[in-house]
Short mmCIF file of C-alpha atoms in Angstrom, two decimals:
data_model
loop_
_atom_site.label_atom_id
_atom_site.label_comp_id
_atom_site.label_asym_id
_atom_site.label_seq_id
_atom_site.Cartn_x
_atom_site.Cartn_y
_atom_site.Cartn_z
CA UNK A 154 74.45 -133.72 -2.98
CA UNK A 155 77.74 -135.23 -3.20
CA UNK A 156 78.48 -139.01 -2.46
CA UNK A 157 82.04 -140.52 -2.37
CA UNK A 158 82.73 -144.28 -1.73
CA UNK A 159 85.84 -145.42 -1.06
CA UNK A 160 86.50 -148.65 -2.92
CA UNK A 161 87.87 -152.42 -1.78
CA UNK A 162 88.63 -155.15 -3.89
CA UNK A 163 85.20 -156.98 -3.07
CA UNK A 164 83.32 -153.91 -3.73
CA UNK A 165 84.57 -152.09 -6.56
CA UNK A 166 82.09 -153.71 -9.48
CA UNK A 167 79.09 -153.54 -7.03
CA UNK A 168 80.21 -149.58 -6.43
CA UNK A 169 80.25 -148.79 -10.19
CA UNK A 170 77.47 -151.03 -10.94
CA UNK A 171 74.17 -151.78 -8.99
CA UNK A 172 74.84 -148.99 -6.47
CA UNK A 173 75.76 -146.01 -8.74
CA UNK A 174 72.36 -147.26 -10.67
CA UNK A 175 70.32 -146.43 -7.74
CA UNK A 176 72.28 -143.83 -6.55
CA UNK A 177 71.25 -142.03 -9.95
CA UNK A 178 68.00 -142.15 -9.12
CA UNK A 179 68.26 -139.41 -6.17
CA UNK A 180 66.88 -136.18 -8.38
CA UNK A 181 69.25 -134.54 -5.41
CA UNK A 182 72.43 -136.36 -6.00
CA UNK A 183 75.10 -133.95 -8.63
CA UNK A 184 78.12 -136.09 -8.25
CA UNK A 185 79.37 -139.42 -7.37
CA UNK A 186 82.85 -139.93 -6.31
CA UNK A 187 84.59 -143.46 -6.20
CA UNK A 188 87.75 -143.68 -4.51
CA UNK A 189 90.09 -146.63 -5.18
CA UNK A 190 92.64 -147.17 -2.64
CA UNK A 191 94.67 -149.78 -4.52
CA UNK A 192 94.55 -148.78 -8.14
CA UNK A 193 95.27 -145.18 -6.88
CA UNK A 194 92.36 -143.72 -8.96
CA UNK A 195 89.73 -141.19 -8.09
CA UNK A 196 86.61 -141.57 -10.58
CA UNK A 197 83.99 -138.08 -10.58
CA UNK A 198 80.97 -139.28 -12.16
CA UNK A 199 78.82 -135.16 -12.19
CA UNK A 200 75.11 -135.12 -13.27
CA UNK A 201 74.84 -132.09 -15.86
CA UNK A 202 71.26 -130.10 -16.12
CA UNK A 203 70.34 -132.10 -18.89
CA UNK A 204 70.59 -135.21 -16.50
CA UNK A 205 73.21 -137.15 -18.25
CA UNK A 206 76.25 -138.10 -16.47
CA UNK A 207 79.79 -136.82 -17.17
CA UNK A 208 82.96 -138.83 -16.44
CA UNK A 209 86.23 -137.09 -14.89
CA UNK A 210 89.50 -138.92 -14.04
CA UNK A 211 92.52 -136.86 -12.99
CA UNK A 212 95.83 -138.70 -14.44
CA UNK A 213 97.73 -139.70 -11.53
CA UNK A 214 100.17 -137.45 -10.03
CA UNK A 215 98.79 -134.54 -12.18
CA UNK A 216 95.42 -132.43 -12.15
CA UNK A 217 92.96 -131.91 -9.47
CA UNK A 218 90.09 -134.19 -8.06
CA UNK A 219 87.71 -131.27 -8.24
CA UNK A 220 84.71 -131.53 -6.30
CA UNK A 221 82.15 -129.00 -7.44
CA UNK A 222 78.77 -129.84 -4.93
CA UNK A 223 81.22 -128.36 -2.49
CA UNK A 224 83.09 -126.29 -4.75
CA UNK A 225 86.64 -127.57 -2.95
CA UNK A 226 89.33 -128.88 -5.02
CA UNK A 227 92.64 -131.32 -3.98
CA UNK A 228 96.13 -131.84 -5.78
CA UNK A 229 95.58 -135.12 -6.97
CA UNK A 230 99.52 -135.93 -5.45
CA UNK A 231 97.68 -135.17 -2.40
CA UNK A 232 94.65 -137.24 -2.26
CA UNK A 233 96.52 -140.80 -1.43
CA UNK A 234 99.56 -138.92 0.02
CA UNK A 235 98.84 -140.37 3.75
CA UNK A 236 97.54 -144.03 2.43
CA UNK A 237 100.16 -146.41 3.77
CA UNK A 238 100.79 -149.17 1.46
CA UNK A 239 99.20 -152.65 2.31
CA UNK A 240 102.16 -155.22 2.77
CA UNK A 241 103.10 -157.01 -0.22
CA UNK A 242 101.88 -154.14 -2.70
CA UNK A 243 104.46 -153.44 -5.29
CA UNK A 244 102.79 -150.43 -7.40
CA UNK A 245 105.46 -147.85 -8.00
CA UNK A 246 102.83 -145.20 -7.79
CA UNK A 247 101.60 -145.88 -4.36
CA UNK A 248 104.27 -144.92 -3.22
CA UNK A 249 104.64 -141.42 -5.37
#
């Protein structure tokens, strides 16, 4: 099973917090995506057969957000590459 949240400002500590905790819990669930819009980062928790939990974070504008309960893979340059920027956002890479 493969869950992916897509992160806001107001729920970006519950998201890696409290829910990811009982997310974990699913003997199903193999990896946990977060997705956050503003910061531009795509965070791949993946549950290994030992049941511990390995971090992956593609630098931005390089690598691939790899995705391997469905065994797909995207361009990281790709993954935001239709997100408009919200008005007053002046992050040089959100608009890469």
């Amino acid at each position: 099973t493969l869950i992916v949240k897509v992160l806001s400002e107001s729920t970006a500590a519950f998201g890696r917090g409290n829910k990811f905790a009982a997310y974990r819990t699913l003997p199903s669930l193999r990896e946990y995506v977060l997705v956050d819009i503003e910061a531009r980062r795509v965070e791949t928790f993946r549950r290994t057969p030992e049941s511990d939990w390995l971090f992956h974070e593609p630098l931005p504008g390089c690598g691939e957000c790899m995705f391997s309960a469905l065994n797909v893979s995207i361009p990281f340059k790709e993954t935001f590459e239709n997100v408009v920027p919200q008005a007053g956002e002046n992050d040089a890479s959100a608009t890469e």
